[in-house]
Tab-separated table of C-alpha atoms and ligand atoms in Angstrom:
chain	number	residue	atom	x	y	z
F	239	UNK	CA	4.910	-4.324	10.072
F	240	UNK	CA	4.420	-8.023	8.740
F	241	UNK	CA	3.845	-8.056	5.195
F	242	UNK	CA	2.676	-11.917	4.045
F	243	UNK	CA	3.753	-11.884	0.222
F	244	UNK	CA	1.551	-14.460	-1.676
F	245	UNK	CA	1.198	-14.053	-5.708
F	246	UNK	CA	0.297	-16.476	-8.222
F	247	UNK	CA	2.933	-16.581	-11.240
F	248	UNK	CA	2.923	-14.071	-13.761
F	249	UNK	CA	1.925	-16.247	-16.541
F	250	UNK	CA	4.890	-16.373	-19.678
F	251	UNK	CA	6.844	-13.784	-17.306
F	252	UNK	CA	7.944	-14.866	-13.744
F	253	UNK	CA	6.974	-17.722	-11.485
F	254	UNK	CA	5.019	-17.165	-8.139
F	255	UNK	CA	8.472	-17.628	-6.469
F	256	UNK	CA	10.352	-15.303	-8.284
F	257	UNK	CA	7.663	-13.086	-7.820
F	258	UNK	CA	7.419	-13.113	-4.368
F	259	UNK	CA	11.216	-12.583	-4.001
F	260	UNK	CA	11.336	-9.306	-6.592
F	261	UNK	CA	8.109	-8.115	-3.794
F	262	UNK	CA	10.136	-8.807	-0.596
F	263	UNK	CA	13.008	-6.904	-2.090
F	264	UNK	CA	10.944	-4.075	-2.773
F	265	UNK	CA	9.297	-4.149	0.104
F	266	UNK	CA	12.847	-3.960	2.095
F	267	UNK	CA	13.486	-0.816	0.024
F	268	UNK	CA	10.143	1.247	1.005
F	269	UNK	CA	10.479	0.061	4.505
F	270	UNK	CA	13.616	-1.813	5.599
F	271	UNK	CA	11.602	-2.280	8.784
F	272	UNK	CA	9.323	-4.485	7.443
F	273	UNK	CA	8.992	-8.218	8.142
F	274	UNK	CA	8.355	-10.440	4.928
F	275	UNK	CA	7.048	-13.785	4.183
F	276	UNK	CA	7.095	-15.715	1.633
F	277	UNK	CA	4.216	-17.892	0.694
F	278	UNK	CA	3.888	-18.330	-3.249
F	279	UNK	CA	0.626	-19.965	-4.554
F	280	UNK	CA	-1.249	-21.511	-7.637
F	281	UNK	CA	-4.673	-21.790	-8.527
F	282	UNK	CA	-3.696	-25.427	-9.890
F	283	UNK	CA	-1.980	-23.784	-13.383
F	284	UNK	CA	1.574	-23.408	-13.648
F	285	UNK	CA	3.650	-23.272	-10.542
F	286	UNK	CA	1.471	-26.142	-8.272
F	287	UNK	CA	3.880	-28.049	-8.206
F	288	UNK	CA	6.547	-25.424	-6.891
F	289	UNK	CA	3.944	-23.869	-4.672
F	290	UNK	CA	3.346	-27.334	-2.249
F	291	UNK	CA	6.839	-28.160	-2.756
F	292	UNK	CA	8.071	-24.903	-1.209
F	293	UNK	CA	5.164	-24.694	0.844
F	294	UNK	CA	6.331	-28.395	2.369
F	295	UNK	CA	9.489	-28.516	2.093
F	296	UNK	CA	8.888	-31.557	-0.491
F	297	UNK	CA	11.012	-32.611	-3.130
F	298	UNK	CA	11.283	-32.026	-7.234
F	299	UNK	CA	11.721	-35.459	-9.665
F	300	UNK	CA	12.438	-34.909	-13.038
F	301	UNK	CA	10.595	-36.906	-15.649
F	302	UNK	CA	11.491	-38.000	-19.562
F	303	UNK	CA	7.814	-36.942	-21.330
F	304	UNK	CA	6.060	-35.140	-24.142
F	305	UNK	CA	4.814	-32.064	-24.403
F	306	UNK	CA	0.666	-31.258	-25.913
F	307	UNK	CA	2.093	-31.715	-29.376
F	308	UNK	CA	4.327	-34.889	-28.808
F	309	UNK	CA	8.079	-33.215	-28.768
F	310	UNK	CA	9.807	-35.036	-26.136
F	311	UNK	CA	10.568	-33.196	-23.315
F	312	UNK	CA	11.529	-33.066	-19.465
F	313	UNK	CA	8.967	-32.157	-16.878
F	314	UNK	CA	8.761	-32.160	-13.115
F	315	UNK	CA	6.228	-33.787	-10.556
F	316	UNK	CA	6.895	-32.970	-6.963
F	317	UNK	CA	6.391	-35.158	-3.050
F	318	UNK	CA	4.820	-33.364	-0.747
F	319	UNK	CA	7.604	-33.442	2.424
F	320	UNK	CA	6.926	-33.665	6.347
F	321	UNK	CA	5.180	-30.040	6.327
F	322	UNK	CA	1.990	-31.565	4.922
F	323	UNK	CA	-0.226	-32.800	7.787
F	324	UNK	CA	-2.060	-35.823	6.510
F	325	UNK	CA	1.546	-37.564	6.223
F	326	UNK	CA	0.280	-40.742	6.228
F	327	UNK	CA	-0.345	-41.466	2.676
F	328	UNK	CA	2.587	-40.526	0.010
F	329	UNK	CA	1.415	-37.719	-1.739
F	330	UNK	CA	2.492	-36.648	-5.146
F	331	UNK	CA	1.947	-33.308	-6.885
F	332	UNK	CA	1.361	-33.851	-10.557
F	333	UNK	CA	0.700	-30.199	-12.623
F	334	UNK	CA	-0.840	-30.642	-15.879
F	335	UNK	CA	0.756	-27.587	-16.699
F	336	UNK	CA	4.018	-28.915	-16.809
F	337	UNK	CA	4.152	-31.454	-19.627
F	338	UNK	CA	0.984	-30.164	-21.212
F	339	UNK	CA	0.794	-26.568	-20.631
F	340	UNK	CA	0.478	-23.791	-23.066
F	341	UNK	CA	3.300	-22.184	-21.972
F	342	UNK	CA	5.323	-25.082	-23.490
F	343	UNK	CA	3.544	-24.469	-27.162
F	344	UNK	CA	4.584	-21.231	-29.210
F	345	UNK	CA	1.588	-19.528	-30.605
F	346	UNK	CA	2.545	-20.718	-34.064
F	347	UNK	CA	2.760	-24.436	-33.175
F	348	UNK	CA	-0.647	-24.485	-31.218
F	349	UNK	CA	-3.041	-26.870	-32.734
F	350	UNK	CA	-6.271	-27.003	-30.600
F	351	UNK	CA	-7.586	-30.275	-32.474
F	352	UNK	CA	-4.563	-32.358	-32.045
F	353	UNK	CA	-3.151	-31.479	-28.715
F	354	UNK	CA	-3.003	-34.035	-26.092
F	355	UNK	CA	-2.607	-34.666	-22.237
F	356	UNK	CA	-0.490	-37.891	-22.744
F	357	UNK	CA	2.548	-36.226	-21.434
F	358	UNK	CA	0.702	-35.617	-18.139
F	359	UNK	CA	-0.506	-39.316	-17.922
F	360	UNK	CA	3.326	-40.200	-18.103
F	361	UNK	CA	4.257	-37.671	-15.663
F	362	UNK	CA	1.076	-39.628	-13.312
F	363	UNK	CA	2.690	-43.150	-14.094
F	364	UNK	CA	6.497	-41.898	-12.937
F	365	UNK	CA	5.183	-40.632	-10.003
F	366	UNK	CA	3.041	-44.198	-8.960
F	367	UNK	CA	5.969	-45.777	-10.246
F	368	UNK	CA	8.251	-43.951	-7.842
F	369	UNK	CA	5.725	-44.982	-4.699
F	370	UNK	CA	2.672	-42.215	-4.499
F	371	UNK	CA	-0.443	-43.933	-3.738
F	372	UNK	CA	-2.165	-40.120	-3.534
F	373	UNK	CA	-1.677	-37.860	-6.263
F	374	UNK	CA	-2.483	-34.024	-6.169
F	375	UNK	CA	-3.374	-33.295	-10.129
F	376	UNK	CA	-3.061	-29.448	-11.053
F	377	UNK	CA	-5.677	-28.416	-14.030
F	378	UNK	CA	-5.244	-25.559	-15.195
F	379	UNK	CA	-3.090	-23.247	-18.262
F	380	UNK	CA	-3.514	-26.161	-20.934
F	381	UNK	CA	-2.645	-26.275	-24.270
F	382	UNK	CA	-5.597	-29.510	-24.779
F	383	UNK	CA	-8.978	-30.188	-25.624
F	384	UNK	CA	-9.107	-33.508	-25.072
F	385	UNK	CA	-11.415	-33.946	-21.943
F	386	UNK	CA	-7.990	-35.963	-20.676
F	387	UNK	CA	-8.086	-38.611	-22.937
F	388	UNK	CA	-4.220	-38.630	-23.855
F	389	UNK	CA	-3.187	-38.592	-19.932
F	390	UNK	CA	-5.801	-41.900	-19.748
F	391	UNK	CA	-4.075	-43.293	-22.542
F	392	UNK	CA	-0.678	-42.994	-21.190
F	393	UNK	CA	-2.444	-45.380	-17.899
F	394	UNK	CA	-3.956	-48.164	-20.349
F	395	UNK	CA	-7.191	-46.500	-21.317
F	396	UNK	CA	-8.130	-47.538	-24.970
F	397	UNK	CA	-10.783	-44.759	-26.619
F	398	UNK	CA	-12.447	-46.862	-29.832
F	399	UNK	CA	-14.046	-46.244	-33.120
F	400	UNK	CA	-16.924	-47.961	-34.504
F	401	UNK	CA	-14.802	-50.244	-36.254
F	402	UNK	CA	-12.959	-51.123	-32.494
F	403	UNK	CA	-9.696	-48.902	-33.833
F	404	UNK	CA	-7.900	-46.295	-31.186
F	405	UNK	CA	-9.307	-42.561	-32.348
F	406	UNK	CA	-5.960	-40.493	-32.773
F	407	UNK	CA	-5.061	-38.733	-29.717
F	408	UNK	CA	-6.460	-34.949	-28.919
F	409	UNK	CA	-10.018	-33.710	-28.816
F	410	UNK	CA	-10.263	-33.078	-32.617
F	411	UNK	CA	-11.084	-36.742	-32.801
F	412	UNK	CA	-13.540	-37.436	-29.940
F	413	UNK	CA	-16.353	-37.037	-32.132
F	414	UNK	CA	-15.763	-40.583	-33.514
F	415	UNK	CA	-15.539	-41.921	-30.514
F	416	UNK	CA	-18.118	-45.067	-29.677
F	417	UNK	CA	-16.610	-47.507	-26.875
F	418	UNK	CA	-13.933	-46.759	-23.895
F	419	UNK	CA	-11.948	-50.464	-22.792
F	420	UNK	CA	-10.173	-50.622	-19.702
F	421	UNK	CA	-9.140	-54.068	-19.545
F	422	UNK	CA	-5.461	-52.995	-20.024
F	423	UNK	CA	-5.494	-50.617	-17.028
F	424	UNK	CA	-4.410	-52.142	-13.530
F	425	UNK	CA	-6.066	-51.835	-10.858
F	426	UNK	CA	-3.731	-50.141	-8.590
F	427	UNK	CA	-4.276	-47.517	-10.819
F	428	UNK	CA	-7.533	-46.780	-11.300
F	429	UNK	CA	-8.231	-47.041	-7.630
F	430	UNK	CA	-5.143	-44.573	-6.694
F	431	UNK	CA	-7.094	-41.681	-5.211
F	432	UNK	CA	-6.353	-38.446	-7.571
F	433	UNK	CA	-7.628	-34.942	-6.110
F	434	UNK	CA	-8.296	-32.846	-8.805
F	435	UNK	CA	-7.017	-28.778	-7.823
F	436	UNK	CA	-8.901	-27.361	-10.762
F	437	UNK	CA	-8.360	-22.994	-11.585
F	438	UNK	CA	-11.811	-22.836	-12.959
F	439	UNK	CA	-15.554	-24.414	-12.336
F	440	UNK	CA	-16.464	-24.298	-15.722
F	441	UNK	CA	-18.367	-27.380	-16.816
F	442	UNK	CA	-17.283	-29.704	-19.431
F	443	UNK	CA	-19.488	-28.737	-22.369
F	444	UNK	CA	-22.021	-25.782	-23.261
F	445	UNK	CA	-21.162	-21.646	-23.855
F	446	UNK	CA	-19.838	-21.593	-20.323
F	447	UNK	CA	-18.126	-25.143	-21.435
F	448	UNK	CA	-14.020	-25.701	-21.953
F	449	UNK	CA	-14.152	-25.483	-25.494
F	450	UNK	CA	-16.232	-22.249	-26.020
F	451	UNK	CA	-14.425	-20.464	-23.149
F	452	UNK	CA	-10.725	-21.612	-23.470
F	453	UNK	CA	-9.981	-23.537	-26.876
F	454	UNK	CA	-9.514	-20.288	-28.891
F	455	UNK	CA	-6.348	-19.010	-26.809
F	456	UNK	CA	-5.566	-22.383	-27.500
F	457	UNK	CA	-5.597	-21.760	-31.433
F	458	UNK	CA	-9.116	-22.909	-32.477
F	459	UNK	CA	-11.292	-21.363	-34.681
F	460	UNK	CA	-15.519	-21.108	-34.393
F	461	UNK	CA	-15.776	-24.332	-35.865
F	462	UNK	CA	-12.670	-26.469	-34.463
F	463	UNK	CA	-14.747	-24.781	-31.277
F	464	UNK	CA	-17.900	-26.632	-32.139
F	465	UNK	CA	-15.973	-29.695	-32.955
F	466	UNK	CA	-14.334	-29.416	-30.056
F	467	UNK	CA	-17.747	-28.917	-27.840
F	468	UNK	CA	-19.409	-31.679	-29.744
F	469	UNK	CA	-16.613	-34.135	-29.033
F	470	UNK	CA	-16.503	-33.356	-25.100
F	471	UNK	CA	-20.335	-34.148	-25.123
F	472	UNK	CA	-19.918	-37.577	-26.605
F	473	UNK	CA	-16.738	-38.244	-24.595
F	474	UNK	CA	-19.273	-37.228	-21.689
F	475	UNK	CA	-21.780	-39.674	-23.186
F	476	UNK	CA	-19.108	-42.697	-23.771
F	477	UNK	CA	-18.294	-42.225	-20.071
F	478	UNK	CA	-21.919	-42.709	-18.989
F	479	UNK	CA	-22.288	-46.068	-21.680
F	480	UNK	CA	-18.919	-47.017	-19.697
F	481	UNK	CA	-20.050	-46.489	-16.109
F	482	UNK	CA	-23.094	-44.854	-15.548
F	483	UNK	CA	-21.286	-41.438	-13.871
F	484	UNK	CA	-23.200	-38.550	-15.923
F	485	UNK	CA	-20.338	-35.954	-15.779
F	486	UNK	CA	-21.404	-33.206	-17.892
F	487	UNK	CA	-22.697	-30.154	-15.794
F	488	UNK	CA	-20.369	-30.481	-12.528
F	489	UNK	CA	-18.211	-27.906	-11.994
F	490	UNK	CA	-14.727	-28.265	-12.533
F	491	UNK	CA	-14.963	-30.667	-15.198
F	492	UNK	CA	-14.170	-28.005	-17.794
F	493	UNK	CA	-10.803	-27.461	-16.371
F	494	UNK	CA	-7.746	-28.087	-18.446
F	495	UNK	CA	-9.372	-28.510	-21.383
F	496	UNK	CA	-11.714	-30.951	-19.681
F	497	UNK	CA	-9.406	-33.183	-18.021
F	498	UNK	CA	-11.680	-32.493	-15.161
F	499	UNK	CA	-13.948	-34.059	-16.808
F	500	UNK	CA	-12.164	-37.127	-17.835
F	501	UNK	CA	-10.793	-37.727	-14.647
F	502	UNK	CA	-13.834	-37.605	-12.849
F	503	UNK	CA	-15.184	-39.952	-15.189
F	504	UNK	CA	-12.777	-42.908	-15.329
F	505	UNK	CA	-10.849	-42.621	-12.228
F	506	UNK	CA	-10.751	-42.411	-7.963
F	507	UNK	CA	-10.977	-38.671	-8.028
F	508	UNK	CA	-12.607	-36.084	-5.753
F	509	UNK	CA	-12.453	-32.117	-7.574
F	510	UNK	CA	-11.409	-28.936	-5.427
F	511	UNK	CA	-10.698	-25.598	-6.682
F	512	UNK	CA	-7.100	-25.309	-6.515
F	513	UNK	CA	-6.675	-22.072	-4.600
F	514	UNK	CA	-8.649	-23.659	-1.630
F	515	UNK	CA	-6.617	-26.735	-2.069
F	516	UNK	CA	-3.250	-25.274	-1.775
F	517	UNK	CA	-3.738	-22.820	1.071
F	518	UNK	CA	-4.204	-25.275	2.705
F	519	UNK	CA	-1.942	-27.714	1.701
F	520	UNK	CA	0.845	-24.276	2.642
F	521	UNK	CA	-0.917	-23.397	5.832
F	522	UNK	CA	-2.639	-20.090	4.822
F	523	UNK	CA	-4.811	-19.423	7.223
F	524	UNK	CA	-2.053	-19.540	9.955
F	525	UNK	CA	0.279	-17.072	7.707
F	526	UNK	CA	-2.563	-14.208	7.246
F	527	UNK	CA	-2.871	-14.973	11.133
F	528	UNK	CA	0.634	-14.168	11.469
F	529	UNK	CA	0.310	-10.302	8.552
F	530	UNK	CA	-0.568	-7.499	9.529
F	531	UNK	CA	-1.078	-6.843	5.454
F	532	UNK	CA	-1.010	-9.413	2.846
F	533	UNK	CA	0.240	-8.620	-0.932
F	534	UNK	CA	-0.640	-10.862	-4.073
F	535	UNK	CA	-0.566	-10.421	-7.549
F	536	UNK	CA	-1.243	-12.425	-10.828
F	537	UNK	CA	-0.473	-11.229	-14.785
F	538	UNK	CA	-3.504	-9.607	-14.952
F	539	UNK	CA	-5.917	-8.423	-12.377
F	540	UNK	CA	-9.030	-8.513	-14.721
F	541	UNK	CA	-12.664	-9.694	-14.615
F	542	UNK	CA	-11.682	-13.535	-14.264
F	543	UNK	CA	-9.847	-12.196	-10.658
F	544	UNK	CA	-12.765	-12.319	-8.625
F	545	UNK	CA	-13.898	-16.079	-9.609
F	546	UNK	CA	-11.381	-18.773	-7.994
F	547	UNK	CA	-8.089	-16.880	-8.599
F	548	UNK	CA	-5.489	-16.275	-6.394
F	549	UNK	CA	-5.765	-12.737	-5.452
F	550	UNK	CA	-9.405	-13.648	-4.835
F	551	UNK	CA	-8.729	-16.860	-2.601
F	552	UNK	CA	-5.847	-16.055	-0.510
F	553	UNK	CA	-8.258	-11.653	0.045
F	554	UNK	CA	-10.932	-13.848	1.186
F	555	UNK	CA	-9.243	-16.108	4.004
F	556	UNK	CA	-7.298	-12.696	4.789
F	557	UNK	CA	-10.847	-11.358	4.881
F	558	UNK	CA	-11.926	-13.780	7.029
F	559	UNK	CA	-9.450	-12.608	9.502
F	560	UNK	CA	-9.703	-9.084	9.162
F	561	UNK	CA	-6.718	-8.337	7.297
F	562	UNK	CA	-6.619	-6.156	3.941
F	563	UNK	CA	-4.800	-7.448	0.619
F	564	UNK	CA	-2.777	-5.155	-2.138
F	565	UNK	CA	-3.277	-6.903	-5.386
F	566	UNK	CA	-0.383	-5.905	-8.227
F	567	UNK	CA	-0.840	-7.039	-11.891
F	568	UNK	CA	1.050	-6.854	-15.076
F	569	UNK	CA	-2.308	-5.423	-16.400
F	570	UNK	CA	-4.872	-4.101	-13.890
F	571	UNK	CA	-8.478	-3.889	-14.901
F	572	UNK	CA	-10.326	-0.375	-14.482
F	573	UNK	CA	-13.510	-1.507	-14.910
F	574	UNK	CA	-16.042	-0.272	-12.134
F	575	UNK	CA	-17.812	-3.750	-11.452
F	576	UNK	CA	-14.632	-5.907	-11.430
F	577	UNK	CA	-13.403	-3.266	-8.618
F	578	UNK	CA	-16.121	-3.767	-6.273
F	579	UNK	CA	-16.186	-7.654	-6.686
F	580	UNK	CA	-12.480	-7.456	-5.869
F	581	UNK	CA	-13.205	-4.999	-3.260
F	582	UNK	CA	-15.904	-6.782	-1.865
F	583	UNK	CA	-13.638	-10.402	-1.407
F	584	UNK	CA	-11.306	-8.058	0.792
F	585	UNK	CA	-8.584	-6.515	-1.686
F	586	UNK	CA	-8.295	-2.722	-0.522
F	587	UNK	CA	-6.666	-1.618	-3.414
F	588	UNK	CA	-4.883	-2.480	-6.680
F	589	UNK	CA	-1.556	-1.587	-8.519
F	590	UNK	CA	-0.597	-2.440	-12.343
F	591	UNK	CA	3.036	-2.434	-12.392
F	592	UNK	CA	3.590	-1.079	-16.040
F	593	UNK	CA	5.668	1.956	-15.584
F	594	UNK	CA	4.134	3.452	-18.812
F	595	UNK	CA	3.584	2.770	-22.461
F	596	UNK	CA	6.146	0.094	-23.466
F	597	UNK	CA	5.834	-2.948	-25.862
F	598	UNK	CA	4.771	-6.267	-24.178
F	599	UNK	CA	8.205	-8.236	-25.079
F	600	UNK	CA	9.623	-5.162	-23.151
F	601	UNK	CA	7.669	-5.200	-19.725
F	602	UNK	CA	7.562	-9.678	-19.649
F	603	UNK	CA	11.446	-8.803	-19.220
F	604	UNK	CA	11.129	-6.244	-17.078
F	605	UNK	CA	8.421	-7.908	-14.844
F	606	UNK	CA	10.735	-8.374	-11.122
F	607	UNK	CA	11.950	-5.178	-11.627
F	608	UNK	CA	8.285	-3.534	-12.239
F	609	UNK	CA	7.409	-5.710	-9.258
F	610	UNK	CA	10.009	-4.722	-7.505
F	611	UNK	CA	9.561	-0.977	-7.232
F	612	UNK	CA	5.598	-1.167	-7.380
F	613	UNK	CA	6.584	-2.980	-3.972
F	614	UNK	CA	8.846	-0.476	-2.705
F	615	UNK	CA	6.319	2.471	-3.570
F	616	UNK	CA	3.538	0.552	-1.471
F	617	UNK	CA	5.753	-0.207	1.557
F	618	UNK	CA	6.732	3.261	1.873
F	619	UNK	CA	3.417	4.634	1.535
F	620	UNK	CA	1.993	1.755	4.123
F	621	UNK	CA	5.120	3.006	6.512
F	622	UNK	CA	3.905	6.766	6.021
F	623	UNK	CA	0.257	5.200	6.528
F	624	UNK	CA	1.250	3.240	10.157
F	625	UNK	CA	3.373	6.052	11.094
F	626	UNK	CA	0.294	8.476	10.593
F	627	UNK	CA	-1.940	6.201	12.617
F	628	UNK	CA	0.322	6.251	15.365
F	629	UNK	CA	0.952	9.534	15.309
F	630	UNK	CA	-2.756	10.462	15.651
F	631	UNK	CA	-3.423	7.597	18.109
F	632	UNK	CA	-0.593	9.275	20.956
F	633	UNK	CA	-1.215	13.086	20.051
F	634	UNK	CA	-3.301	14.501	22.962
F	635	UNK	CA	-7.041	15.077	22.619
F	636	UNK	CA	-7.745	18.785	20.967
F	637	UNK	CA	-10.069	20.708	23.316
F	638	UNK	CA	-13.458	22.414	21.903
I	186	LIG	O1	-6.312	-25.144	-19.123
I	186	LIG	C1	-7.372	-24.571	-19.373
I	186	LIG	O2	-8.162	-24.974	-20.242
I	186	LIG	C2	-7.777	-23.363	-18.564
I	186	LIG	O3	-6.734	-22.913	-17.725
I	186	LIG	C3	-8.966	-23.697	-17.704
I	186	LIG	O4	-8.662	-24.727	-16.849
């Protein structure tokens, strides 16, 4: 049997590539049989840049940044290497996530208003600086609000007051925002194209917007929310005074914390969701080809699964090919609806791995080996499954 193993990380437990290994060494344990591969993914969050890395045997650069809140910091941006087909143009993978993710930010040090994507924007100049003339940008797992003005910032971008002065960086301050100047950014760098892998279509602003929908895991309260909301739509409306581009209601532009947004506003950028983007960046519809079964996972299987994650994008190419997906979650969702939606994009069944009432600082450190043997149990019950088949497919016909 050929088991294609392709999760998404396990957000503040295990990446996607850690994950995938704890699977394939479960799997060798319920069926030592079975053949595994490995094909670890993103949605455009955390773990993008080690997804097309892996995926094309690319390479890693380290980088001297900031994090959301300004601590100095080292992140990574990645090359995509000689597995990636459109070769021609040097593409770098740049993951928001990385310098301004949420992971990087302790609950207690979160501050929605403040936080900025300047990091990222130095992360975007290292890579130009080191040759790309593509970029890949990864929006997703934020710790910002800022509709991306700190990562435009970090490229010569000036946002100004009434009175012509820079607002302070992060979204609490976008309110006062009247003029965007761009004479100090070159133009090799506005015209680089940048395609945007974004985890979510939400648009910029509005109840279904980036502020109402993600801010408060972010730390805001109802009305840094509002301010938040309010500041996106005249960032929105500054971008159309700049330009003319009207940016507000596409989808996608409410990804990390509306960098979408941003970036679609002020720069060479085309928007993709992220899960379409990097199967096939790693060749996905070739490796569900190759499965006879496909297993993915995320940290929670719950009712945001079935829109653009990666259990949902990687169950419907398998889909698409006839082949069935196991989804495994730290926390699985039991809620009827969710099921069939999940169901209906082609995963057959699901499997939380929590062995049983624990505390949550307990099963994030136990998370490979919950993996593990949730991925032994369903290998040896897909072995007993095949072997069943089989076994009913040769037996000779019973006569009435
Ligand atoms: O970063 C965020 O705001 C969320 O992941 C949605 O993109």
């Amino acid at each position: 049997m050929r088991i294609l193993l392709a999760p998404d990380s396990f957000k503040e437990a295990a990446s996607a590539e850690a994950i995938a290994q704890a699977m394939a060494r479960g799997i060798k344990r319920g069926n030592p049989q079975a053949e595994c591969r490995l094909m670890p993914l993103s949605d455009g969050g955390e773990g993008l840049t080690q997804a097309l890395v892996h995926a094309t045997a690319g390479t890693l650069h380290n980088v001297e940044t900031v994090d959301a809140i300004g601590r100095p910091i080292t992140a990574q941006f990645g090359f995509l290497g000689n597995n990636h087909a459109s070769c021609i143009l040097h593409t770098a993978v740049v993951e928001l996530a990385s310098a301004s993710g949420l992971e990087r930010v302790s609950p207690a040090d979160r501050n929605a208003l403040s936080a900025s994507t300047f990091g990222t924007g130095l992360l975007i100049r290292a890579a130009i600086d080191a040759g790309a003339d593509r970029i890949v940008l990864g929006l997703g797992g934020s710790a910002t609000t800022d509709g991306g003005t700190g990562l435009a910032r970090a490229l010569g971008f000036r946002f100004l007051d009434t009175a012509g002065h820079d607002i302070p960086l992060g979204g609490g301050s976008l309110v006062d925002l009247e003029r965007i100047d761009d004479s100090e950014v070159p133009d090799f760098v506005k015209n680089v194209p940048i395609v945007l892998a974004c985890d979510v279509a939400n648009p910029l602003t509005g109840p279904e917007g980036t502020a109402h929908v993600f801010a408060p895991q972010k730390g805001a309260n109802t009305a840094q929310v509002e301010l938040l909301d309010q500041g996106l739509a005249n960032l929105a409306h500054a971008i159309m005074q700049y330009n003319g581009r009207d940016i507000e209601r596409i989808p996608g532009t409410g990804a990390a914390g509306g960098t979408g947004g941003g970036m679609l506003g002020l720069f060479n950028t085309t928007v993709r969701p992220g899960i379409e983007l990097v199967l096939d960046l790693a060749h996905g519809r070739e490796a569900c080809a190759w499965a006879d079964v496909i297993i993915t996972g995320e940290g929670s299987i719950d009712s945001q699964t079935p829109y653009g994650k990666v259990p949902n994008g990687i169950a419907k190419l398998a889909q698409s090919q006839g082949k069935p997906t196991i989804a495994i979650g730290g926390t699985v969702t039991r809620d009827p609806h969710t099921i069939e939606a999940l169901n209906e994009t082609g995963i057959v069944a699901t499997f939380g791995i929590a062995p049983g009432s624990a505390d949550l600082a307990t099963l994030i450190a136990n998370t490979e080996r919950n993996v593990e043997i949730t991925c032994a149990a369903i290998a040896g019950t897909l072995r007993v499954a095949s072997a069943t088949a089989v076994a009913a497919a040769t037996s000779p016909c019973e006569s009435a």
